[in-house]
Every structure is written in C-alpha cells, then in structure tokens.
Amino acid sequence: MHRVGSAGNTNNSVRPRKEKRLTYVFSDADDTKHCAGINCLKVLKATVSDGCDYLFTGSRDGTLKRWALSEDSATCSATFESHVDWVNDAVLAGDRTLVSCSSDTTLKTWNCLSDGTCTKTLRQHSDYVICLAAAEKNSNVVASGGLGGEVFIWDVEAALTPVSKSGDAMEDDCSNGVNGSTNSLPVTSLRTISSSNSISAYTSQSHGYVPVGAKGHKESVYALAMNDSGTRLVSGGTEKVVRVWDPRTGSKAMKLRGHTDNIRALLLDSTGRYCLSGSSDSMIRLWDLGMQRCVHSYAVHTDSVWALASTPTFSHVYSGGRDLSLYLTDLATRESILLCTKEHPILQLALHDDSIWAATTDSSVHRWPAEAHNPQKVFQRGGSFLAGNLSFSRARVSLEGPTLVPVYKEPTLIIPGTPAIVQHEILNNRRHVLTKDTAGSVKLWEITRGIVIEDYGKVSFEEKKRNNYLKWSAFLHADLNIVGKPEDDKVNLARETLKGLLAHWLAKRRQKHGPPTSANGDVLSGKDIAHRNLGHSRVEVDGGAENDSKVYPPFEFSTVSPPSVVTEGSQGGPWRKKITDLDGSEDEKDFPWWCLDCVLNNRLPPKENTKCSFYLLPCEGSPFQILTQGKLSAPRILRIHKTALYLVDVKGLTAHGVHLLLR
C-alpha cells in the first residue's frame, strides 16, 4: 500500500491543514487469494440437491471472497471489495444478502451470489464495528456491535427499501463511488426515535428506516449472538459481563457476571435458553438464561478463547483461541479432546456438515474433520481429558500432566493465501520498494506500475537493502525508457503515477461528459477547486510536461491484476474500487482536489513551507543598532512566544534592555 498526499490551507487560517489522501493498494498476481489474516467465516448451504455450497471469508486485507466448495477443492468465484479497512465479521441475512462489518466503521450489504456488487453502506457506528449476529429463521434481523460500545439492531429488508434522498443521510448507496452500478438503491435516511428505557435516541429525519439502538454498554463490544427466531440477543465485551436484550425493542433483559476478562465469543441455542461464552480469561461458560446464572464452567484452554461453534443439538462445543489449539468438549460430561493444533491463533470457526473450517491470523483457511452429527466418534479415538472448572486448573495440568496428542495431524483441505508483507524499505530512487513477507521471501516492487520486478526468495532483507541502495545510488537518474522524451528531461514521478492510476477513469469520464471547460476555454477539474481557496497557497504548474492524459510505459498499471484506489470521499465517506472498475460516474468531490488538479490541469500540489522567516529590527526610537546577520528562520510549529524567548536567551539581548518585534 502506498499513500499519496499533500497539504494546503483552510479558508480561515494560514496554517497548513491535512488534505485528503489517495491510497492505492496493489493486488497480488493471483488476486483470488487473501493476503492477510482471516477474521470471519460463513457457510451457505445449497438450496437444491445439485447446487453448490459456498464459504464466505472476510480478511484483514479489506476484502471478502466467495469460495465454491466441493469434496476436495475450493474455488474462488467472487471477490467483494468496498471496505477500506479490516473486514471483522459477516453474516447471511434476508434473501441472499451478505452483511459485513469493518474497522472503517461501516456495515455493507452485498448480493452474495453476485459478482461482488455492494448494494448498500450503513453508517451508524462511531468506531470499529467488530461483530455481527443474525437470526436464522427471522433472517432479516441483524445486530452489530463495536468498539464504541454501541449495539444496533437492523431490519435488513427495511434498510434496503428505496426511499427518496433528502436530509442529512447517514447511509449511502454504493453507487456513490463504491462497487455497484449507477442504478443501485438510493440513499436511506436513518431516522431516530424517542428514547425510553434503553432504546437509544436519534434525531428524526423526514422519512426512512429506523434502526433500534440498545444502550447499556459503557465499553467496547466484541461478541454478539442471536437465537433462531430473533427474540433474544446477547452481547459481551471488555466489561466482562454478558448482557441479554430483546432485539425487537432494544430493551435490557438481564446482565450476567462471572468472567474475569474480555468476552470474545458468544453462542445461543436455537430456543434462546442456553448461552455459551468464551473469554480472554481462558474459560468457557454455559449460562441458563431462564435461571439467570452460570450452570457450568469449562477450563479447556490455556489462553484466551476467541472462537466457538456448537453442534446442531447444542450438546458439544468446538473452541479455539490464542493457544493455537482446537478442542471439542461435551457440555454434559465435561469430557474434552484436542482435535488439532495450528501455527497461528484461531479467530473464528464454522461448521460445514461433518467438517469444521478454522480461520486464523494467517491468510490461509483450513478444513478439519469434526463429526458434528456424531461427535462421540471422535472421543472413541482416546486421548480425552476432563475439563476443570477453574481457569488455572487447565494451565496447571498442561504443565504437570502428559502432553496432549491431537486427534488429527493434517487438515482435509487448505485454501491457501498469499503471505502478508511485514517489512518494507523505500529505495532512494522513489520508484522501488523492497519487501519481506511472513514466509521470509524478499521482493522488489516497482510502485509506479504495481508489479514485482524481482523475487529474491528467502534471503537476508538487510543485505538486499544495502545492495539495492548502492545500486540505485549509482543509477539514480537512470533512463525511464520514455519514447520521445530527451534523456535529461525531468519527470515528476507522482504526477505520472496519478495519471496511470486514473487513466481508465479519465477515459470513461471523457466518453460520458467530454472535457469540461471554463469561460476562457481552460479545462477544469470541477467547481470545487475554486472553493479550496488556492490563493492561500502557491500552486506550481509543471510547464515542462504536456497537458495531456497520455500514460508512459513506466507508469502503466496491470489490467489483469489492477490496483485498487481508496479515497476518503466527501459526504458519502471513504470507498475502495479497482481502477478498472472506475466508470467515470464517480463524483469529483470524492477525489482529493489536488489529484484532479494535477491530472486534469497539470498543476502540482504546493510545497509546504515548514519554516517561517523573519528579521530582527530595533524598535522605533531604540538606540540599538540594526543587526546585519540577515534573515532568521524558525519552525512554523513553534509559538511566537517560544521563538522570542529563544532569541532573547541565545542573543543575550536582555542585558541591553532590548525588546523583540517579530514580523
């Protein structure tokens, strides 16, 4: 990922302000694979006998993928790309609707059997959205929770109902620059209702969908679960308590205490009577919500429990977490058995027939045997132990007792991922970046084209960094092989890279609208540029470059595995899109003004002057002589008072009774 940014001035201040950024994200040559840890899993069973089952995965690379499953293979059939940060959870709701949540504070809805089209973006959370829960039978009900301590209950069908655009919409459709066509559903205004009890209050809009907000959490929410009919919702987080809600009204039902650390995973049985919770205190607890108490505690893990999955009858639970282990536990007899061990912490589990999918902080997904319909077959293999009821008991047994042997050594199927980049170095030619991934491979990227130009394999990163620094120091002004340009002609790398990124958008835009012109015939980037108050900052015009949209070969990006652009947008918020999917209909306000000014008008962003120059002059009527040392300078970030005190101290002017006047 490489960021391009600039700084300018606000209308009311001469101090620099942070400008919008444009980010572009490179895709691997095989972009059907995830390139970061997998945070969520969801299985969609076929509705017809000859249909195909699907697995949906959400990753820290910001994308979701749909995998068509067979007995011995999994094929990526679609990539869902619109989130601009980690995808944290996903559920299936409504009629083939996939709902995802992200650290970009949004929920997004997708047609799960489409080619990856986002149908709606829901904005209500103030912080990262961490977890989702859905009702299996009342499939339109979805709950969301996040680090802001907020829990919202959504009716997906109502949220997707088209309404007219009016007022300050807090939702937006994805036609405003996100994956989707210009005919996507219009914006839905999120109205609010009067507060009573624990239902949160929002200011009512003229019309639109009203989400239910359940207020009560004072800290972050990490886990949610809902029963099949959608009549009971449980939540947990850093407060260490399990809260129970009526999702139809958002009212509190009860609060259950027992865990001593963050609650990371929750499950409800189909009736909503029993609840399972997993916590960072390493414990699994079974709660009887009718009795409002914990009926069993299971000390199975030696570290935090992050993932839970139950058999269809809710008689056994599969659990995984930070200790890299996947266990199966009989809730009635307390008998537990180690199914397998992994190389990475387990983040989420999903049952699929008699197998279980495990997602970890690695970019790969593994399928293991589970015998969900007859779990006793696993215990017949031997090697089980009796789970204690105190958190330290399992840790003590693991230290003193015999080492547990996992039942399964190898998974039955692996969906491989691409190793994530963990280290990088920008070389001094500013075009090449050296990277190292989790597998130890060192690669050299050309960021002006988004490709790997050399794969060194598993070698020393520091050694390759030194060698490449020496190489590019010697050839810093190497020929870019641009036909028709003199060898000594200067090329602005940032400008040419922007032209390459936005070439497809610019071509589509000109096909639809033609080049816009002003009254004097100059090409404009949009009316907004005038409102940016460019007079406050000097804008450089690159007179040495042609004012056209021609993209030179060293700056051409691949159309097979094109990079994605991420822009902070305007009122609709940030969005992400492949450069080849830009169709020219995107609002110019969604792009940073300096990017459009650079590409359309051949203007370069102003250089930020980080220092302020000034002179020392004698006060009027003072006998002090004029200083001849010339102009002084100081960082703009310093207050004038601090600068004056420094000068008085350094110049030793206090003894002479000299006063300073800063200009």
XYZ file of C-alpha atoms in Angstrom:
663
model
C 0.000 0.000 0.000
C 1.357 3.424 -0.937
C -0.123 6.744 0.078
C -0.021 9.965 -1.928
C -0.815 13.125 -0.010
C -0.418 16.871 0.182
C -1.109 19.779 2.495
C -2.669 23.149 1.902
C -4.521 25.881 3.766
C -8.037 26.413 5.040
C -10.066 29.479 4.201
C -9.927 30.816 7.735
C -6.338 30.067 8.612
C -2.890 30.438 7.117
C -1.683 27.368 8.957
C -1.309 24.171 6.898
C -4.146 21.688 7.216
C -4.307 17.992 6.475
C -5.577 17.317 2.963
C -7.474 14.293 1.738
C -5.326 11.347 0.798
C -5.481 8.996 -2.135
C -4.287 5.472 -1.408
C -3.671 2.725 -3.908
C -3.432 -0.923 -2.991
C -1.522 -3.417 -5.095
C -3.028 -6.789 -5.921
C -1.007 -9.961 -5.989
C -0.558 -11.618 -9.360
C -3.059 -14.206 -8.102
C -5.690 -11.926 -6.576
C -8.036 -14.843 -5.860
C -6.176 -15.315 -2.573
C -6.332 -13.357 0.655
C -3.100 -11.638 1.669
C -3.772 -11.124 5.399
C -5.387 -12.873 8.364
C -8.953 -14.221 8.089
C -11.312 -12.652 10.631
C -14.621 -14.293 9.701
C -16.215 -17.326 8.047
C -19.749 -18.070 6.880
C -21.100 -21.185 5.122
C -24.035 -21.004 2.689
C -25.676 -24.364 2.081
C -27.087 -25.168 -1.350
C -30.879 -24.886 -1.599
C -31.159 -27.588 -4.280
C -29.725 -31.065 -4.347
C -27.366 -30.429 -7.237
C -26.373 -26.955 -6.031
C -23.010 -25.846 -4.715
C -22.158 -24.960 -1.119
C -20.270 -21.709 -0.600
C -17.833 -20.453 2.007
C -17.501 -16.697 2.561
C -14.289 -15.383 4.106
C -13.557 -11.864 5.352
C -9.978 -10.735 5.735
C -7.744 -8.096 7.231
C -6.843 -7.195 3.637
C -10.235 -5.415 3.444
C -11.937 -7.881 1.097
C -14.406 -10.762 1.277
C -14.230 -13.780 -1.014
C -16.750 -16.438 -2.015
C -15.460 -19.983 -2.424
C -17.353 -22.678 -4.313
C -16.876 -25.876 -2.312
C -16.536 -29.438 -3.473
C -15.338 -32.563 -1.713
C -11.653 -31.915 -2.295
C -11.363 -28.345 -3.590
C -12.433 -24.743 -3.080
C -12.520 -22.264 -5.963
C -12.721 -18.504 -5.548
C -15.796 -17.407 -7.520
C -16.059 -13.743 -6.448
C -14.237 -11.003 -4.540
C -16.268 -8.429 -2.615
C -14.257 -5.224 -2.450
C -15.514 -1.966 -0.960
C -14.378 -1.780 2.676
C -11.325 0.385 3.274
C -10.134 -1.392 6.433
C -10.219 -4.839 8.051
C -13.343 -6.912 7.498
C -14.170 -8.112 11.019
C -17.339 -10.191 10.651
C -20.001 -11.305 8.155
C -23.441 -12.924 8.354
C -26.097 -14.053 5.875
C -29.486 -12.377 6.086
C -32.633 -11.822 4.050
C -32.861 -13.130 0.523
C -29.250 -13.951 -0.423
C -27.911 -10.873 1.359
C -24.427 -10.918 2.818
C -23.826 -8.333 5.556
C -20.271 -7.435 6.546
C -18.760 -5.070 9.099
C -15.389 -3.416 9.185
C -12.913 -1.282 11.069
C -13.898 1.500 8.653
C -16.964 1.905 10.986
C -19.479 0.739 8.339
C -21.717 -2.209 7.568
C -22.125 -3.163 3.917
C -24.690 -5.360 2.213
C -23.992 -7.479 -0.836
C -25.852 -9.820 -3.138
C -23.958 -12.898 -2.003
C -24.349 -14.704 -5.343
C -23.403 -11.694 -7.472
C -20.002 -10.824 -8.893
C -19.178 -8.701 -5.834
C -21.588 -5.774 -6.024
C -22.131 -3.749 -2.857
C -25.793 -2.754 -2.586
C -25.764 -0.507 0.473
C -23.449 1.068 3.015
C -24.869 1.551 6.523
C -23.219 4.194 8.664
C -24.178 4.445 12.307
C -21.229 3.327 14.441
C -18.718 5.814 15.801
C -15.826 3.343 15.999
C -14.664 -0.007 14.601
C -17.537 -2.445 14.020
C -16.270 -5.743 15.423
C -19.121 -8.268 15.433
C -22.454 -9.191 13.854
C -25.273 -11.597 14.735
C -28.227 -12.791 12.658
C -31.429 -14.721 13.299
C -31.587 -17.944 11.243
C -35.390 -18.075 10.894
C -36.190 -14.364 11.118
C -33.495 -13.787 8.539
C -33.968 -10.048 8.130
C -32.760 -9.221 11.654
C -29.057 -8.396 12.085
C -27.303 -6.925 15.123
C -23.965 -5.093 15.086
C -21.561 -4.121 17.864
C -18.258 -2.309 18.033
C -15.545 -0.585 19.993
C -17.742 2.465 20.598
C -19.879 0.427 22.997
C -22.843 0.651 20.612
C -25.227 -2.167 19.685
C -27.661 -1.638 16.802
C -30.395 -3.978 15.544
C -31.133 -3.709 11.831
C -34.047 -4.926 9.734
C -32.132 -5.631 6.536
C -35.190 -5.694 4.287
C -36.317 -2.304 5.579
C -32.813 -0.884 5.360
C -32.609 -1.852 1.676
C -36.018 -0.386 0.798
C -35.571 2.543 -1.613
C -36.526 5.960 -0.298
C -36.020 9.427 -1.715
C -32.791 11.213 -0.956
C -33.342 14.037 1.491
C -31.889 15.491 4.641
C -28.545 14.574 6.071
C -28.495 10.909 5.132
C -26.487 8.706 7.396
C -26.496 5.825 4.929
C -25.409 5.887 1.329
C -25.711 3.548 -1.570
C -22.643 2.201 -3.208
C -23.259 3.954 -6.496
C -21.531 6.918 -4.860
C -18.148 5.600 -5.734
C -18.255 2.063 -4.379
C -18.731 -1.247 -6.169
C -22.104 -1.043 -7.807
C -23.853 0.492 -10.748
C -25.373 3.932 -11.014
C -28.804 2.337 -10.671
C -28.132 0.994 -7.205
C -30.595 1.584 -4.413
C -30.809 5.215 -3.340
C -29.739 6.605 -0.018
C -31.768 5.564 3.006
C -32.019 8.148 5.766
C -31.641 6.684 9.225
C -34.240 8.354 11.438
C -34.262 8.085 15.180
C -36.906 7.565 17.787
C -37.552 8.935 21.192
C -35.612 7.348 23.981
C -37.340 5.262 26.553
C -35.520 2.967 28.885
C -32.538 1.583 26.960
C -33.578 2.406 23.406
C -31.143 4.982 22.100
C -32.482 8.256 20.764
C -31.705 9.654 17.332
C -32.950 12.826 15.705
C -35.853 12.017 13.399
C -35.369 12.581 9.686
C -38.194 13.352 7.272
C -38.570 9.674 6.413
C -36.536 6.482 6.203
C -35.613 3.349 8.113
C -35.305 3.463 11.916
C -32.651 1.115 13.405
C -33.044 0.058 17.013
C -30.191 1.016 19.294
C -29.605 -0.928 22.505
C -27.886 1.272 25.073
C -26.163 -0.112 28.111
C -22.573 -0.947 27.262
C -20.080 1.511 28.672
C -17.111 -0.138 26.954
C -16.246 -1.983 23.743
C -18.426 -4.818 22.401
C -16.525 -7.804 20.991
C -19.174 -10.537 20.687
C -22.844 -10.916 19.751
C -25.207 -13.883 19.319
C -28.908 -14.232 18.491
C -31.330 -17.141 18.639
C -33.021 -18.503 15.512
C -36.277 -16.571 15.881
C -34.576 -13.266 16.645
C -36.279 -12.830 20.015
C -33.126 -12.813 22.164
C -29.757 -11.132 21.721
C -26.667 -11.483 23.899
C -23.591 -9.256 23.867
C -20.241 -9.197 25.603
C -17.017 -7.234 25.673
C -14.434 -5.605 27.863
C -16.922 -5.065 30.719
C -16.621 -8.837 31.422
C -20.410 -9.279 31.632
C -22.923 -10.963 29.323
C -25.817 -8.620 28.569
C -29.152 -10.010 27.351
C -31.521 -7.933 25.205
C -34.862 -8.102 23.467
C -33.800 -7.178 19.908
C -37.364 -6.237 18.952
C -37.304 -3.240 21.290
C -33.685 -2.868 22.329
C -34.648 -3.227 25.993
C -32.426 -4.874 28.588
C -33.405 -8.263 29.943
C -30.572 -9.174 32.303
C -26.834 -8.927 32.984
C -24.721 -11.981 33.854
C -21.409 -11.813 35.716
C -18.744 -14.489 36.021
C -15.922 -13.875 33.554
C -12.823 -12.042 34.738
C -11.658 -10.732 31.364
C -12.867 -9.622 27.947
C -15.668 -11.756 26.449
C -14.632 -12.634 22.892
C -17.152 -15.248 21.678
C -20.847 -16.000 22.273
C -23.327 -18.663 21.130
C -27.078 -19.097 21.734
C -29.028 -22.295 21.245
C -31.981 -22.238 18.837
C -34.507 -21.536 21.615
C -32.519 -18.781 23.292
C -32.494 -20.613 26.643
C -28.796 -21.518 26.842
C -25.766 -19.356 26.098
C -22.095 -20.260 25.707
C -19.390 -17.636 26.241
C -15.646 -17.687 25.629
C -13.340 -15.192 27.286
C -9.784 -13.923 27.456
C -9.716 -15.446 30.966
C -9.352 -18.820 29.099
C -12.748 -20.043 30.344
C -15.852 -21.287 28.534
C -19.088 -20.798 30.480
C -22.569 -22.248 29.946
C -25.407 -19.965 31.074
C -29.046 -20.822 31.714
C -30.817 -17.594 30.810
C -34.066 -18.829 32.348
C -32.329 -19.284 35.691
C -30.125 -16.232 35.056
C -26.947 -17.924 36.187
C -23.872 -19.864 35.052
C -24.504 -23.598 35.277
C -21.110 -24.894 34.102
C -17.559 -23.615 33.623
C -15.044 -25.374 31.392
C -11.277 -24.912 31.822
C -10.209 -26.320 28.467
C -7.780 -23.746 27.065
C -4.529 -22.396 28.449
C -5.039 -18.948 26.934
C -7.769 -16.658 25.559
C -10.812 -18.269 23.922
C -11.616 -16.392 20.707
C -13.924 -18.710 18.726
C -16.848 -21.030 19.473
C -19.055 -23.304 17.340
C -21.645 -25.803 18.551
C -23.130 -28.981 17.161
C -26.709 -28.708 15.816
C -28.118 -30.127 19.069
C -26.039 -27.768 21.252
C -24.615 -30.796 23.097
C -20.955 -30.238 22.187
C -18.851 -27.156 21.579
C -15.795 -26.608 19.384
C -13.459 -23.915 20.694
C -10.252 -22.233 19.583
C -8.161 -19.265 20.525
C -4.812 -17.796 21.313
C -3.269 -21.098 22.430
C -3.319 -22.298 18.766
C -5.498 -25.292 19.679
C -8.924 -26.538 18.566
C -10.858 -28.525 21.184
C -14.140 -30.464 21.244
C -15.983 -30.522 24.585
C -19.042 -32.493 25.712
C -21.145 -29.960 27.631
C -22.889 -32.648 29.717
C -19.955 -34.886 30.738
C -17.224 -32.162 30.619
C -15.073 -34.522 28.527
C -12.719 -32.644 26.184
C -10.367 -33.698 23.428
C -7.716 -31.884 21.398
C -8.705 -32.078 17.724
C -5.715 -30.287 16.205
C -3.078 -27.643 16.766
C -2.256 -24.760 14.447
C 0.664 -22.432 13.854
C -1.438 -19.305 14.373
C -4.151 -18.180 16.821
C -7.673 -19.265 15.835
C -10.018 -16.333 15.181
C -13.251 -17.995 14.020
C -14.849 -21.402 13.387
C -17.625 -22.510 11.015
C -19.204 -25.979 10.882
C -19.914 -27.498 7.481
C -21.582 -30.921 7.585
C -19.094 -33.170 9.380
C -16.175 -30.780 8.933
C -15.157 -27.515 10.538
C -13.430 -24.527 8.928
C -10.867 -22.664 11.032
C -9.751 -19.087 10.367
C -6.533 -17.766 11.883
C -4.248 -14.741 11.756
C -2.693 -16.419 8.711
C -4.108 -15.799 5.227
C -4.967 -19.487 4.681
C -8.131 -21.335 5.783
C -8.069 -24.974 6.892
C -10.854 -27.577 6.971
C -10.677 -30.294 9.637
C -12.812 -33.370 10.387
C -15.399 -32.625 13.074
C -18.033 -35.397 13.150
C -20.617 -32.771 14.131
C -23.543 -35.169 13.721
C -21.902 -37.876 15.849
C -19.152 -36.288 17.968
C -18.823 -39.369 20.137
C -16.892 -40.978 17.272
C -14.065 -38.535 17.986
C -13.941 -39.390 21.697
C -13.726 -43.089 20.844
C -10.236 -42.436 19.486
C -8.998 -41.825 23.043
C -6.829 -39.061 24.479
C -9.630 -37.072 26.102
C -9.448 -35.330 29.477
C -11.936 -33.959 31.970
C -12.270 -30.165 31.833
C -11.879 -28.442 35.183
C -13.988 -25.586 36.409
C -11.239 -23.165 37.471
C -9.231 -21.165 34.977
C -5.830 -22.128 36.411
C -6.609 -25.857 36.563
C -6.155 -26.452 32.831
C -2.901 -24.479 32.776
C -1.576 -26.494 35.711
C -2.476 -29.799 34.082
C -0.743 -28.746 30.865
C 2.443 -28.091 32.835
C 2.367 -31.141 35.089
C 0.449 -33.733 33.100
C 1.265 -35.582 29.886
C 1.372 -33.669 26.610
C -1.896 -33.888 24.725
C -1.752 -35.521 21.316
C -4.093 -34.026 18.702
C -6.551 -36.394 17.034
C -5.860 -35.016 13.551
C -2.418 -34.203 12.193
C -3.352 -32.702 8.832
C -6.403 -30.808 7.537
C -8.584 -32.369 4.862
C -8.473 -29.213 2.732
C -6.470 -25.987 2.666
C -7.499 -22.763 0.955
C -4.080 -21.149 0.538
C -3.435 -17.443 0.956
C -0.662 -15.082 -0.031
C 1.917 -14.282 2.681
C 1.407 -10.810 4.127
C 4.077 -8.113 3.869
C 5.637 -7.440 7.266
C 8.635 -5.260 6.374
C 9.434 -2.747 3.647
C 12.001 -0.164 2.609
C 11.515 2.601 0.023
C 14.677 2.880 -2.058
C 16.224 6.222 -2.858
C 15.027 6.292 -6.465
C 11.471 6.556 -5.014
C 10.192 4.060 -7.592
C 11.175 0.794 -5.983
C 10.242 -0.760 -2.653
C 11.902 -3.773 -1.074
C 9.526 -6.000 0.923
C 9.649 -9.053 3.140
C 6.605 -11.263 3.781
C 5.602 -13.679 6.513
C 7.152 -16.566 4.565
C 10.532 -14.803 4.585
C 10.555 -14.026 0.847
C 12.142 -10.749 -0.230
C 10.759 -8.996 -3.313
C 11.454 -5.795 -5.210
C 8.337 -3.843 -6.252
C 8.034 -1.072 -8.805
C 5.325 1.077 -7.230
C 4.793 3.221 -10.341
C 3.433 0.121 -12.086
C 2.341 -2.031 -9.164
C 4.351 -5.110 -10.135
C 7.093 -7.277 -8.663
C 10.171 -6.850 -10.813
C 12.371 -9.288 -8.898
C 11.721 -12.096 -6.414
C 14.872 -12.858 -4.420
C 13.350 -15.698 -2.428
C 14.277 -16.325 1.205
C 17.368 -14.155 1.600
C 18.601 -11.545 4.074
C 16.406 -8.436 3.879
C 19.134 -6.182 5.285
C 21.698 -7.423 2.786
C 19.363 -6.876 -0.161
C 18.511 -3.424 1.185
C 22.197 -2.426 1.252
C 22.829 -3.826 -2.216
C 19.838 -2.056 -3.732
C 20.676 1.238 -2.035
C 24.142 1.125 -3.609
C 22.690 0.130 -6.971
C 20.119 2.899 -7.139
C 22.555 5.484 -5.761
C 24.741 4.808 -8.774
C 21.813 4.903 -11.215
C 19.591 7.494 -9.565
C 18.971 9.241 -12.869
C 18.504 6.036 -14.796
C 16.696 6.247 -18.126
C 12.951 5.602 -17.761
C 12.827 4.491 -21.423
C 10.132 7.007 -22.360
C 9.998 7.237 -26.141
C 10.030 10.800 -27.440
C 11.453 12.373 -24.268
C 15.058 13.626 -24.009
C 17.276 11.684 -21.622
C 17.845 14.752 -19.439
C 14.135 15.654 -19.254
C 12.765 15.710 -15.714
C 9.739 13.532 -14.951
C 7.529 14.086 -11.924
C 7.007 10.540 -10.641
C 3.947 11.399 -8.534
C 2.150 13.139 -11.391
C 2.812 10.339 -13.867
C 1.747 7.717 -11.325
C -1.532 9.554 -10.735
C -2.104 9.670 -14.491
C -1.596 5.906 -14.664
C -3.970 5.261 -11.765
C -6.765 7.484 -13.094
C -6.303 6.796 -16.815
C -9.314 4.484 -17.031
C -11.482 6.870 -15.007
C -10.429 9.813 -17.176
C -11.168 7.944 -20.422
C -14.632 6.890 -19.216
C -15.335 10.372 -17.933
C -14.493 11.954 -21.273
C -16.697 9.435 -23.071
C -19.652 10.413 -20.894
C -19.161 14.125 -20.383
C -16.359 15.391 -22.584
C -13.646 17.652 -21.165
C -15.251 20.455 -19.085
C -14.083 23.960 -19.905
C -14.282 27.334 -18.205
C -15.403 30.625 -19.724
C -11.915 31.258 -21.109
C -11.624 27.742 -22.509
C -9.384 26.227 -19.823
C -10.046 22.662 -18.755
C -11.470 22.487 -15.238
C -11.228 19.748 -12.630
C -14.509 20.771 -11.050
C -16.112 23.761 -9.420
C -14.729 22.743 -6.056
C -11.205 23.863 -6.880
C -12.274 27.480 -6.717
C -13.702 26.871 -3.274
C -10.469 25.357 -1.996
C -9.033 28.892 -1.871
C -5.932 28.141 -3.874
C -4.885 31.740 -3.374
C -3.637 30.835 0.085
C -1.004 28.529 -1.375
C 1.203 28.756 -4.384
C 0.280 26.158 -6.993
C 3.095 25.033 -9.210
C 2.395 24.441 -12.872
C 4.536 21.789 -14.473
C 5.353 23.647 -17.644
C 7.811 21.054 -18.798
C 5.168 18.344 -19.210
C 2.480 18.083 -21.816
C -1.024 18.743 -20.547
C -2.497 15.501 -21.782
C -3.638 12.185 -20.382
C -1.015 10.048 -22.104
C 0.359 7.379 -19.792
C 4.001 6.470 -20.378
C 5.069 2.779 -20.244
C 6.951 3.038 -16.902
C 3.651 4.142 -15.303
C 1.185 1.704 -16.862
C -0.647 -0.441 -14.306
C -1.731 -4.001 -14.983
C -5.309 -4.547 -16.124
C -5.120 -8.263 -15.255
C -4.454 -7.654 -11.547
C -5.189 -3.948 -11.280
C -4.569 -1.999 -8.066
C -7.431 -0.502 -6.095
C -7.796 3.147 -5.150
C -9.028 4.195 -1.724
C -10.281 7.736 -1.345
C -11.697 9.455 1.703
C -14.693 10.633 -0.311
C -16.922 13.529 0.658
C -20.292 13.182 2.426
C -20.554 9.521 1.495
C -17.375 8.581 3.352
C -14.357 6.612 2.108
C -14.616 3.948 -0.575
C -12.432 1.462 -2.411
C -12.547 0.354 -6.015
C -10.421 -1.325 -8.691
C -9.017 1.243 -11.111
C -10.543 -0.711 -14.000
C -13.975 -0.513 -12.335
C -13.990 3.285 -12.297
C -16.664 4.158 -14.857
C -16.446 7.941 -14.935
C -19.687 8.459 -12.992
C -17.920 8.944 -9.663
C -18.442 12.337 -8.077
C -15.365 14.534 -8.437
C -15.886 15.597 -4.825
C -14.934 12.060 -3.804
C -11.402 12.564 -5.138
C -8.866 14.846 -3.441
C -8.915 18.194 -5.265
C -5.147 18.213 -5.708
C -5.279 14.838 -7.538
C -7.781 16.146 -10.086
C -5.909 19.430 -10.400
C -2.725 17.502 -11.114
C -4.230 15.079 -13.646
C -6.625 17.443 -15.423
C -4.896 20.812 -15.150
C -1.234 19.811 -14.989
C -0.846 21.597 -11.639
C 1.415 20.165 -8.957
C 0.443 20.358 -5.276
C 2.057 23.248 -3.402
C 5.215 22.588 -1.462
C 4.606 23.030 2.216
C 6.980 25.543 3.803
C 7.719 24.172 7.230
C 9.733 27.218 8.370
C 8.888 30.875 8.863
C 11.456 33.565 8.007
C 11.841 36.807 9.954
C 14.265 39.669 10.734
C 15.416 41.273 13.977
C 14.790 45.048 13.807
C 15.260 47.670 16.513
C 12.083 49.109 17.995
C 11.158 52.599 16.903
C 13.188 55.110 18.948
C 15.575 52.441 20.240
C 19.341 53.221 20.196
C 20.114 49.589 19.413
C 21.945 49.004 16.147
C 20.399 47.116 13.214
C 21.568 43.513 13.184
C 23.381 42.588 9.977
C 23.233 38.814 10.215
C 20.294 38.779 7.774
C 17.125 36.729 7.747
C 16.359 34.256 10.531
C 14.008 31.274 10.420
C 12.151 29.048 12.852
C 9.779 26.071 12.506
C 6.178 27.153 11.952
C 5.036 24.754 14.640
C 6.683 26.882 17.360
C 4.656 29.585 19.024
C 5.922 33.167 18.624
C 6.417 33.446 22.374
C 8.746 30.428 22.410
C 10.729 31.808 19.469
C 11.114 35.183 21.173
C 12.334 33.616 24.419
C 14.863 31.541 22.497
C 16.230 34.590 20.666
C 16.497 36.643 23.838
C 18.357 33.824 25.550
C 20.705 32.982 22.673
C 21.465 36.549 21.569
C 21.919 37.760 25.150
C 19.803 40.825 24.495
C 18.149 41.022 27.912
C 21.094 42.809 29.490
C 20.782 45.599 26.927
C 17.056 46.100 27.573
C 16.195 45.125 24.007
C 12.594 44.263 23.068
C 11.813 41.960 20.127
C 9.319 42.678 17.379
C 8.577 39.656 15.182
C 7.409 40.290 11.619
